[in-house]
Coordinates of C-alpha atoms and ligand atoms in Angstrom, one line a residue:
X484 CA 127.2 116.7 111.4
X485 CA 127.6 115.6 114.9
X486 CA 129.1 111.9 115.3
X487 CA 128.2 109.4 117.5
X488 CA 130.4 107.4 118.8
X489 CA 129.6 103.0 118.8
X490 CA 128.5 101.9 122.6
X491 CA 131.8 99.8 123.7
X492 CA 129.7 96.7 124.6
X493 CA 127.8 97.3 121.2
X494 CA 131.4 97.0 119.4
X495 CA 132.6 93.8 121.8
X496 CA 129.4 91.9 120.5
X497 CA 130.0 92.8 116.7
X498 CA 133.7 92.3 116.5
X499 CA 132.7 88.8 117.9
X500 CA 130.5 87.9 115.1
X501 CA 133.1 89.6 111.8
X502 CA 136.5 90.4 113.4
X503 CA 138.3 93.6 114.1
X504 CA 139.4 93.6 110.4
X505 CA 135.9 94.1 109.2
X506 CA 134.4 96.8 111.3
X507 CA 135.7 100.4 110.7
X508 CA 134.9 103.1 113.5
X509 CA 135.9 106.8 112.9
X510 CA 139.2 106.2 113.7
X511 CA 140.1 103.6 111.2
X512 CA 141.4 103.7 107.2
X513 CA 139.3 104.0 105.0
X514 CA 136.5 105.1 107.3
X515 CA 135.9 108.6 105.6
X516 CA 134.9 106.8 102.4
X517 CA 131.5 105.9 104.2
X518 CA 131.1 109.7 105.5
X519 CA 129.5 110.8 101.6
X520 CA 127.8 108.8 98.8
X521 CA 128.4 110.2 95.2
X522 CA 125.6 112.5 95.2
X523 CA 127.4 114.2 97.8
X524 CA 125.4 113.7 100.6
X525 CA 126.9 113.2 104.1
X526 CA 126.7 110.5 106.5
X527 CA 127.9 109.9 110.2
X528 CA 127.8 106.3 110.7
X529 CA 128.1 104.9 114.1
X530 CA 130.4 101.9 112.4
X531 CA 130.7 100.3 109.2
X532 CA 130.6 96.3 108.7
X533 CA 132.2 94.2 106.3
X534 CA 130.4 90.8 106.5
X535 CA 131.0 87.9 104.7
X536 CA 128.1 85.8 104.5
X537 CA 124.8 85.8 105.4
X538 CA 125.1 84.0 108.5
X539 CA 126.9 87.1 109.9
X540 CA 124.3 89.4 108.3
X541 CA 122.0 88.0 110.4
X542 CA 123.3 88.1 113.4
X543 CA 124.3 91.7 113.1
X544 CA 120.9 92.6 112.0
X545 CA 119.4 90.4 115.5
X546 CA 121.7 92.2 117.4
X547 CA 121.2 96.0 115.8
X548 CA 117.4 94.9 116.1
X549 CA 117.5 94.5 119.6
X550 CA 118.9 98.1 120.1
X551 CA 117.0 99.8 117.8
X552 CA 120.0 100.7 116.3
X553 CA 119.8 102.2 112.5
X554 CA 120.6 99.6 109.6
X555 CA 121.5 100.9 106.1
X556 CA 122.9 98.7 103.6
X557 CA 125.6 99.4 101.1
X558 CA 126.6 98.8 97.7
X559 CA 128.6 101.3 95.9
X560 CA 127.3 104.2 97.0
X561 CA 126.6 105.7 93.8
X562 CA 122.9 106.7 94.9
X563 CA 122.7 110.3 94.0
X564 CA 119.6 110.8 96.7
X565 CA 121.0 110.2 99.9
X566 CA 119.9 106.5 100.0
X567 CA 122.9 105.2 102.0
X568 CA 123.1 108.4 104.5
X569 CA 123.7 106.0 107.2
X570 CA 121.0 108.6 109.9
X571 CA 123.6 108.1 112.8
X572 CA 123.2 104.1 112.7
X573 CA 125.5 101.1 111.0
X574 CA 126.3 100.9 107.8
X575 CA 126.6 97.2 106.2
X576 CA 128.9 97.1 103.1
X577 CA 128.2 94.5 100.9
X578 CA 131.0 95.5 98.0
X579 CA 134.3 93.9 100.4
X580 CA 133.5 90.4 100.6
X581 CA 130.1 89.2 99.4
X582 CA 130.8 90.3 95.6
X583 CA 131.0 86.7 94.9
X584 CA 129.5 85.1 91.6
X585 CA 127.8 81.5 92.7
X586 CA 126.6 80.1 89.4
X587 CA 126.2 81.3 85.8
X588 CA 123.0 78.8 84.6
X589 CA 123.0 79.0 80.8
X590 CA 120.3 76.1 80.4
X591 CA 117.8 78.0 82.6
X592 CA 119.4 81.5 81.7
X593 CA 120.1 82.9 84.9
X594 CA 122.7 84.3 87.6
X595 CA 123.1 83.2 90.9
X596 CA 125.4 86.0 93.1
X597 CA 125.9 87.9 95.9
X598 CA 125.0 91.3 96.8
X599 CA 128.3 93.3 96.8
X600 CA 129.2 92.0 93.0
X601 CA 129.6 95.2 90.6
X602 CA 127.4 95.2 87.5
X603 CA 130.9 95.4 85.0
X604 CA 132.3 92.6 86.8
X605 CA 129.1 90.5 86.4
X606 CA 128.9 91.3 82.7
X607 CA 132.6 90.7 82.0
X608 CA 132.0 87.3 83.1
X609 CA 128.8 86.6 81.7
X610 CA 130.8 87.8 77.7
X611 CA 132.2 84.7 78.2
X612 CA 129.3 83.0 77.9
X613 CA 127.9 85.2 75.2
X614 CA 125.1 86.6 77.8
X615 CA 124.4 89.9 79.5
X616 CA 122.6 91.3 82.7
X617 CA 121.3 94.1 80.2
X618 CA 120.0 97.0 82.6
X619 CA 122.8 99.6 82.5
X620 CA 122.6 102.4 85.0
X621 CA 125.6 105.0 83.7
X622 CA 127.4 103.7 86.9
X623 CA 127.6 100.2 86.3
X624 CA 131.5 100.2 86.6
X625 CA 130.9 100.7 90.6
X626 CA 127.2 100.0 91.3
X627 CA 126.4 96.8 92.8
X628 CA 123.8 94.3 92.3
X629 CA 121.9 94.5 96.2
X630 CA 121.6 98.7 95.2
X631 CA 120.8 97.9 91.1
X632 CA 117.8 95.7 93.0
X633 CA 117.3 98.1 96.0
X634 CA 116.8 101.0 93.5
X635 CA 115.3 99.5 90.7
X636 CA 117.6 101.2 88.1
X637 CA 117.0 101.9 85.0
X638 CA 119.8 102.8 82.9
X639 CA 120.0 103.4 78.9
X640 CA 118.9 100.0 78.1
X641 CA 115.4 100.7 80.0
X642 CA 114.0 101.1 76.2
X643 CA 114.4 97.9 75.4
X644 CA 115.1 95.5 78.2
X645 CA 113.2 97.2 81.3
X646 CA 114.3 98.0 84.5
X647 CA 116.3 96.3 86.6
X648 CA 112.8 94.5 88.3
X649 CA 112.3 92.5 85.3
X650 CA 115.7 90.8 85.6
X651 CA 115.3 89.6 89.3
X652 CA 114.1 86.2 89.8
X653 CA 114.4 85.1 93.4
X654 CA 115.8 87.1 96.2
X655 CA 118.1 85.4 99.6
X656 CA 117.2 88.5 102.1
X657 CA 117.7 89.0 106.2
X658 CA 115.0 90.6 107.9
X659 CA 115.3 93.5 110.5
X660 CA 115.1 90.6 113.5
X661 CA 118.0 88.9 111.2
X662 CA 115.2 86.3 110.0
X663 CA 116.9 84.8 106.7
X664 CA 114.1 83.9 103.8
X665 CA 114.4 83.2 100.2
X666 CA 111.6 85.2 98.3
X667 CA 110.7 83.8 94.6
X668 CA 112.3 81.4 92.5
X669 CA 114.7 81.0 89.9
X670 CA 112.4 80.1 87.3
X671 CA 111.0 81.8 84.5
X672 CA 107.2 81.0 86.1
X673 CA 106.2 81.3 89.4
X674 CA 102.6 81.9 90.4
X675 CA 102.5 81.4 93.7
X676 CA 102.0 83.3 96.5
X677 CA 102.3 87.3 96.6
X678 CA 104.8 88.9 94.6
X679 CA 107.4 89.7 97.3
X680 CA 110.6 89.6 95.4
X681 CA 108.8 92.5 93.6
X682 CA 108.1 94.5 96.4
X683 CA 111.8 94.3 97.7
X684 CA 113.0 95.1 94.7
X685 CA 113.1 99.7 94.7
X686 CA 112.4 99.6 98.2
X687 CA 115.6 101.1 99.0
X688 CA 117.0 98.8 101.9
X689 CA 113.8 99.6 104.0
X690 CA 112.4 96.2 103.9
X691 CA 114.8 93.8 104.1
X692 CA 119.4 93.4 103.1
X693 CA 119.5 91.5 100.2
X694 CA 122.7 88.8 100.9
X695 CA 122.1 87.4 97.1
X696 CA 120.3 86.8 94.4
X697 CA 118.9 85.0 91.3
X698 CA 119.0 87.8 88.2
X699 CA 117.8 86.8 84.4
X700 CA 120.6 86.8 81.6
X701 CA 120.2 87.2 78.2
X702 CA 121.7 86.5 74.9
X703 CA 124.8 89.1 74.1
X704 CA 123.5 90.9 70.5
X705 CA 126.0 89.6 68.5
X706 CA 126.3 86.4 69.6
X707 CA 124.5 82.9 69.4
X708 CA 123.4 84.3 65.6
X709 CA 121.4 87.6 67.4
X710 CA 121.3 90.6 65.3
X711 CA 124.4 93.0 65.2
X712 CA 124.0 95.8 66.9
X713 CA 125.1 99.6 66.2
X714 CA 125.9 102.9 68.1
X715 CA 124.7 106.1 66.1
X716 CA 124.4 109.4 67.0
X717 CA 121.5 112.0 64.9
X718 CA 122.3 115.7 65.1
X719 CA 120.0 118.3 65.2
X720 CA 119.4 122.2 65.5
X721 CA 116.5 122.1 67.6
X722 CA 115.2 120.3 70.5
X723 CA 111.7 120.1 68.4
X724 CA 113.0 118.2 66.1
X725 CA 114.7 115.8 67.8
X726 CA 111.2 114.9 70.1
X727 CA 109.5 115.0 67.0
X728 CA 111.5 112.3 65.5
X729 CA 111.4 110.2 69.1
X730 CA 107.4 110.5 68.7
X731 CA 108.0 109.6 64.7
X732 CA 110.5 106.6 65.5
X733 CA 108.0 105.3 68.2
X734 CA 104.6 105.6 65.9
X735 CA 106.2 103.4 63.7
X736 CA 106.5 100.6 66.4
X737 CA 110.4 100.8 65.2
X738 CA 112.2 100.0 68.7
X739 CA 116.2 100.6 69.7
X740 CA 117.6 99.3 72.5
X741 CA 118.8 102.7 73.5
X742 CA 117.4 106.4 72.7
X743 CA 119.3 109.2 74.5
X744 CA 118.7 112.8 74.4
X745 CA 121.8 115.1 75.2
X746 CA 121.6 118.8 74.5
X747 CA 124.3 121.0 73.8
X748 CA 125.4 122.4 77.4
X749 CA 125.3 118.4 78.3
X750 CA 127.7 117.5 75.8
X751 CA 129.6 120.4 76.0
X752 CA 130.5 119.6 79.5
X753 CA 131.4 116.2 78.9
X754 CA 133.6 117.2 75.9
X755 CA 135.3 119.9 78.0
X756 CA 135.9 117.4 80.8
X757 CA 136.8 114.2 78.9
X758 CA 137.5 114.9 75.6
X759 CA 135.3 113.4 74.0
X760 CA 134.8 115.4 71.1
X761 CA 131.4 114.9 69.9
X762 CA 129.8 117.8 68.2
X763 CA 127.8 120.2 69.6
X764 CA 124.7 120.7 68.5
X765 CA 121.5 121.8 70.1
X766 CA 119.8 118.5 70.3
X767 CA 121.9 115.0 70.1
X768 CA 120.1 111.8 69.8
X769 CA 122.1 108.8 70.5
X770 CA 120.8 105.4 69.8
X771 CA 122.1 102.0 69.7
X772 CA 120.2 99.6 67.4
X773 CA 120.3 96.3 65.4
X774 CA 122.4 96.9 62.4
X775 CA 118.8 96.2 60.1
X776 CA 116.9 99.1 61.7
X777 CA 119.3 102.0 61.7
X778 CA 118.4 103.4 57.9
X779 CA 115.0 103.0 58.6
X780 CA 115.9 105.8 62.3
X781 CA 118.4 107.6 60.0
X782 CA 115.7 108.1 57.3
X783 CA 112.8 109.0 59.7
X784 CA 115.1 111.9 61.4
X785 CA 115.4 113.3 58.0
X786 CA 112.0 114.0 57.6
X787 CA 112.1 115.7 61.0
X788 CA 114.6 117.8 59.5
X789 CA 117.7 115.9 61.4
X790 CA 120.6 118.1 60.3
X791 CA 123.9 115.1 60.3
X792 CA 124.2 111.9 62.0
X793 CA 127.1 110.2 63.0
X794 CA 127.1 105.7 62.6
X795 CA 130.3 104.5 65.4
X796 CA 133.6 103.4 63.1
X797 CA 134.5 100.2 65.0
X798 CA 134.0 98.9 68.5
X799 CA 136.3 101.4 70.3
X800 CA 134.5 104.7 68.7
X801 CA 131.0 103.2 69.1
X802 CA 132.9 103.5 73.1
X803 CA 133.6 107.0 72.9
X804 CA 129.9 107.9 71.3
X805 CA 128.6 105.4 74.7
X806 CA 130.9 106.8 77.2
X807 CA 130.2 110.4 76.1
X808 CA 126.6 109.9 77.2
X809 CA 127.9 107.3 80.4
X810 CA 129.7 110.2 81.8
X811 CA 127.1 112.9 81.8
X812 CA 126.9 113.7 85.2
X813 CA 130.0 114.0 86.0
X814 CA 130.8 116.2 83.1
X815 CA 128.1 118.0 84.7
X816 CA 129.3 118.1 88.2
X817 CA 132.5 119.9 86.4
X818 CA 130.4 122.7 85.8
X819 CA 129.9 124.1 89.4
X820 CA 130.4 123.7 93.1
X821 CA 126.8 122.0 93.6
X822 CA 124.2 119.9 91.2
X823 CA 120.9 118.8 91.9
X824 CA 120.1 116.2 89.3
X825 CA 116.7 115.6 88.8
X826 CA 115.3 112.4 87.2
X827 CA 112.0 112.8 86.2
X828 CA 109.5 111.0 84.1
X829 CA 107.0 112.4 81.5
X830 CA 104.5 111.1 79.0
X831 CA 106.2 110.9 75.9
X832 CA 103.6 113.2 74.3
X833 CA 104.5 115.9 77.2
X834 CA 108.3 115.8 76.2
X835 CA 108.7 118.7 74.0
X836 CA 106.2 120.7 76.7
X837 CA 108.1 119.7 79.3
X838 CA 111.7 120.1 78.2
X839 CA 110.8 124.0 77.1
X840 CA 109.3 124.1 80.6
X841 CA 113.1 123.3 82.2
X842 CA 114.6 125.9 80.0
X843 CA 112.4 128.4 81.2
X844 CA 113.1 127.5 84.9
X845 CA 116.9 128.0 84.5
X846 CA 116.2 131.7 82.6
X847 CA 114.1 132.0 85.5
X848 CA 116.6 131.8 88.4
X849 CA 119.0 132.4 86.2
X850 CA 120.9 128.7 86.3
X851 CA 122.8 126.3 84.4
X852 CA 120.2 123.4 84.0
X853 CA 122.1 120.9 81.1
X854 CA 119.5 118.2 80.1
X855 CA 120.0 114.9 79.4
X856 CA 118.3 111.3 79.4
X857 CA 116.7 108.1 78.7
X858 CA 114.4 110.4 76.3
X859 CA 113.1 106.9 74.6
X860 CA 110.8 106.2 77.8
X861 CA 110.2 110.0 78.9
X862 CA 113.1 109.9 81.8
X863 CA 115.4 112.8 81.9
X864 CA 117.7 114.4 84.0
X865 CA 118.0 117.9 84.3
X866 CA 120.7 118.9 86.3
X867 CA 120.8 121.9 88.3
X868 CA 124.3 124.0 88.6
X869 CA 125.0 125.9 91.3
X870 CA 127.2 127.4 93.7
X871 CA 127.5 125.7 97.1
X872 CA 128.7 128.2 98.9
X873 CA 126.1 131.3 98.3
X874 CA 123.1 130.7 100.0
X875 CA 121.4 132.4 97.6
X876 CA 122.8 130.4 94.9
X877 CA 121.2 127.1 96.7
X878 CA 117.5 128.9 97.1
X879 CA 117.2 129.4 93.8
X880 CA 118.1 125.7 93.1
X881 CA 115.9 124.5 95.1
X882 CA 113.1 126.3 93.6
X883 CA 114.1 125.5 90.5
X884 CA 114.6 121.8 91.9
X885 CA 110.7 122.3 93.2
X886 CA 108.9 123.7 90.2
X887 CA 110.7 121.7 87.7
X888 CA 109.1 118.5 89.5
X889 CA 105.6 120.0 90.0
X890 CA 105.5 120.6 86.6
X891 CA 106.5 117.3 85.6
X892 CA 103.4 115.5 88.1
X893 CA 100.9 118.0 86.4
X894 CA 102.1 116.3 83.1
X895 CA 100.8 113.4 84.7
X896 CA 105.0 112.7 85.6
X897 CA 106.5 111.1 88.0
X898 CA 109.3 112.5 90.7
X899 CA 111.9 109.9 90.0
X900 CA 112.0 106.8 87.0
X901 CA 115.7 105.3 88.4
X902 CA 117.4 107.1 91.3
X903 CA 114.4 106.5 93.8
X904 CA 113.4 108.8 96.4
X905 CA 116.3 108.3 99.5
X906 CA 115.8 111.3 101.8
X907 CA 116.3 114.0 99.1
X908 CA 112.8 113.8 97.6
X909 CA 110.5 112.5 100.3
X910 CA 108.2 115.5 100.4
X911 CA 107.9 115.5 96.5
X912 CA 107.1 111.6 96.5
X913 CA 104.7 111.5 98.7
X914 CA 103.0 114.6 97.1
X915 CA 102.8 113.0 94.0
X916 CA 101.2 109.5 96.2
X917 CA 98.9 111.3 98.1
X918 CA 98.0 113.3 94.5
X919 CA 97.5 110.4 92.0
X920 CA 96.9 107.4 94.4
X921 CA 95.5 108.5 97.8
X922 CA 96.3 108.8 101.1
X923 CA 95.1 105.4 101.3
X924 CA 98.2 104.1 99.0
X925 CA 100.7 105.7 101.6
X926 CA 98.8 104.2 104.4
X927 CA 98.9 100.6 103.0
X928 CA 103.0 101.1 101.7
X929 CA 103.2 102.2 105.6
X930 CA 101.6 99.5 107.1
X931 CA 103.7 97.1 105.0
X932 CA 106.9 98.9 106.2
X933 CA 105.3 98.6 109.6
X934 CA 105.2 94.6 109.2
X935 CA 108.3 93.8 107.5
X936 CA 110.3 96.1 110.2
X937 CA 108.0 97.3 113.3
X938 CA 111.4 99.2 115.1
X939 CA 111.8 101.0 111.7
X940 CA 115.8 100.2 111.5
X941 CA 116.2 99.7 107.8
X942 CA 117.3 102.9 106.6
X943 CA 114.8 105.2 108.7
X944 CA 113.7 108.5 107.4
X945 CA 114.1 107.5 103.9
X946 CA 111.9 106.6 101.1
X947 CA 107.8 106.3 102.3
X948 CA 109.0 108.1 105.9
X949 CA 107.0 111.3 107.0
X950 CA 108.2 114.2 104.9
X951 CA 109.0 116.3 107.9
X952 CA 112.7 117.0 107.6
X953 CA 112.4 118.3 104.0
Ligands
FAD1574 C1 127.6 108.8 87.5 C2 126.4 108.1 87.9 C3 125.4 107.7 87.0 C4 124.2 107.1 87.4 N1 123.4 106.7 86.4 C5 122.3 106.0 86.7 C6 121.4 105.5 85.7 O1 121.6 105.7 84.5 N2 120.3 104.9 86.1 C7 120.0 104.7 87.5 O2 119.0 104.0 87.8 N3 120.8 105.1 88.4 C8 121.9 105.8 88.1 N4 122.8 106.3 89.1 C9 122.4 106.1 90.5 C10 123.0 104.8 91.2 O3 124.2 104.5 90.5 C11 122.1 103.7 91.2 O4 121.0 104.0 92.0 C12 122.7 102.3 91.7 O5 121.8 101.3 91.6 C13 123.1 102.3 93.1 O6 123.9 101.2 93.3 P1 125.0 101.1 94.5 O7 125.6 99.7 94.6 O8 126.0 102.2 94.5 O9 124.0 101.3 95.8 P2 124.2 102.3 97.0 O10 124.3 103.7 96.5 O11 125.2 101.8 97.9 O12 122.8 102.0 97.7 C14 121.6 102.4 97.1 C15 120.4 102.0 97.9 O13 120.3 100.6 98.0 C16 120.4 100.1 99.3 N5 121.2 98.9 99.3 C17 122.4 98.7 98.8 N6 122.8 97.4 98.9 C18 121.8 96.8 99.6 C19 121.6 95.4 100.0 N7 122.4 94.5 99.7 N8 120.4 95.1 100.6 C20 119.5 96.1 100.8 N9 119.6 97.4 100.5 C21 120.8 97.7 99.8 C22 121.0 101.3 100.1 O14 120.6 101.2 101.5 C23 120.4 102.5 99.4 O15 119.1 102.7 99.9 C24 124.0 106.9 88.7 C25 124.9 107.3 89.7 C26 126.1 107.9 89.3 C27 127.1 108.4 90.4

């Protein structure tokens, strides 16, 4: 990856506005951190910034704007599709200084705080309130709230609480010409105007930076007299039967807050790599509940022939049976030198169809492909294992990576539920748009893009762009 070097008089002008201490160029600390993203995809920024307010954002933005300069902002940099590749441009981290939390409302049940604030720190705080920011992507002790909004995560609470759209009330956001606007309000209702908080929100940093925003809390379960709730896991010795008992659970309009499917490579992966020790059988379902419902899940796995289950002993094992699922992907990542993880979504009456399908894709190329997911709302993750360094190794996973989505929009699917499209699955998201909704659809998401950032600098070539570099 060839790096480019920051214009001198480009570098003057920013130091001005944040100080030497927060820019890095390639020849300062820390500087490599920004050159990959946890899916492993590389980056070769031209600088990073470390504002700290929004004031400085911007003017960085007015000043990037005027150059035509590359924007992409930064969170954790958990994505796992490329999202924060920074495409030769300036990356703007949010996690150094503007992680601030502005105002916990427990009248109006809200949060007020900035971008850079890491979901586990916001929800530490909140326990002292007895109130949660419930979305819980399975990186929440890094992820930020600018890329939980920017992607629209989901996480294992999606079954019950939604994604993380439903929790944003009212958005403080910096335009590509550094125009600052508030979008929304923090109120419960708001009927005016168009939705634009919405549309920010899974946009993926191409619209707009978010400096801070206004999130919905709600009750802790436990506290304030809400029902207890339990972790549980159901074992059985087929997939069938554990989709069976999903489709069984659902039917009877019974609802957990969490339903998780892990299969046996899955959990044997995270059991090798962090001793968990959770036992291995071919289908897992992991729920967590209120304390009232779980006979009645227990009971309706029987008759799907559920072969043991498994109710978490105290606080600290209901952790272990939480983290064991938490850290599935990187048990998986154990496994080989390369993983594509795929994050697809199916109709819940396609599951069973679809999961035999994925099986049949890894006997076909002959891969590892340990499955996983939010199997209550039809969102799993296979993951691909393979060897990075044989090129043949990498074909095969990207066929596999290829047919295992086609398959999945034939269902009546979609390419990605949580972990967006960044520049890893461009081609395969605007197949499925141009498929399902028309070419009109990409048209009108292009014009918009157009509008809101007519020198294309937030994170170009990602998301809606052309799909001609994959
Ligand atoms: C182990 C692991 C487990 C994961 N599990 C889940 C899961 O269960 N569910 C799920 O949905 N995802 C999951 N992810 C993916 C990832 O964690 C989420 O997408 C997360 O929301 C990214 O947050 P971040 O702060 O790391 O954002 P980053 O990776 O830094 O950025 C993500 C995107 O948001 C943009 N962005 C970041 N901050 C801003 C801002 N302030 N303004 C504008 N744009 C911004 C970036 O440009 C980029 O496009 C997982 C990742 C890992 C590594």
């Amino acid at each position: 990856m060839t790096n480019i070097l920051i214009e001198p008089d480009l570098l003057s002008r920013l130091l001005d506005v944040v100080g030497s201490e927060n820019i890095l160029t390639q020849i300062s600390k820390g500087f490599q951190d920004f050159q990959k993203d946890m899916g492993d995809f590389e980056s070769n920024p031209r600088a990073v910034i470390q504002p700290t307010n929004t004031d400085q954002v911007s003017i960085i933005l007015r000043i990037l704007n005027e150059r035509k300069i590359p924007v992409v902002g930064r969170g954790a940099g958990t994505s796992l599709t490329g999202a924060t590749s920074s495409m030769g441009g300036v990356i703007i981290d949010f996690s150094k200084h503007m992680n601030k939390i502005l105002k916990i409302d427990t009248t109006n049940w809200y949060v007020h705080c900035e971008a850079g604030l890491v979901i586990d720190d916001l929800n530490e705080e909140l326990s002292k309130y007895g109130f949660f920011f419930p979305p819980d992507p399975a990186s929440t002790p890094w992820c930020t709230v600018g890329g939980v909004i920017s992607e629209n995560s989901g996480g294992m609470r999606t079954f019950r609480y939604g994604t993380v759209k439903n929790w944003v009330l009212a958005l403080n956001v910096v335009l590509a010409d550094g125009t600052k606007l508030k979008l929304g309000e923090p109120l419960p209702k708001n009927r005016v105007g168009y939705d634009l908080v919405h549309l920010v929100c899974g946009s993926e940093g191409t619209l707009a930076l978010i400096t801070d925003a206004w999130l919905k809390i709600a009750p802790l379960p436990g506290a304030h007299g809400t029902h207890i709730v339990k972790k549980f896991m159901v074992f059985f010795s087929n997939w069938e039967d554990a989709v069976n008992s999903i489709t069984a659970i659902r039917a009877k309009g019974v609802q957990p807050n969490l339903l998780e499917f892990l299969s046996k490579e899955a959990m044997n992966a995270v059991n090798n790599a962090f001793d968990t020790k959770i036992p291995e059988y071919d289908a897992i379902l992991f729920f967590e509940s209120p304390i009232d419902l779980l006979p009645e899940i227990i009971e309706t796995c029987k008759t799907q022939h559920s072969v043991d289950s498994y109710i978490g002993k105290d606080e600290k094992d209901e952790e272990r049976l939480y983290s064991a699922r938490a850290l599935l992907l990187l048990g998986i990542k154990t496994l080989g030198s390369g993983v594509y993880n795929e994050d697809i979504v199916v109709p819940l009456d396609c599951l069973g169809k679809f999961l035999d399908y994925v099986r049949s894709v890894g006997l076909k190329y002959d891969l590892k492909i340990p499955t996983a997911g939010h199997a209550g709302d039809g969102n799993v993750h296979p993951t691909i294992v393979f060897d990075a360094e044989s090129e043949d190794s990498r074909r095969k996973a990207d066929h596999a990576f290829a047919d295992i989505i086609y398959e999945a929009v034939r269902l009546g699917g979609s390419v990605s539920g949580e972990h967006g499209i960044g520049s890893q699955k461009i081609k395969f998201g605007n197949y499925q748009l141009r498929r399902n909704n028309g070419e009109k659809a990409l048209d009108l998401m292009r014009a918009i893009k157009q509008l809101w950032d007519p020198n294309n600098i937030l994170n170009p070539g990602k998301f809606i762009a052309e799909d001609t570099a994959n």
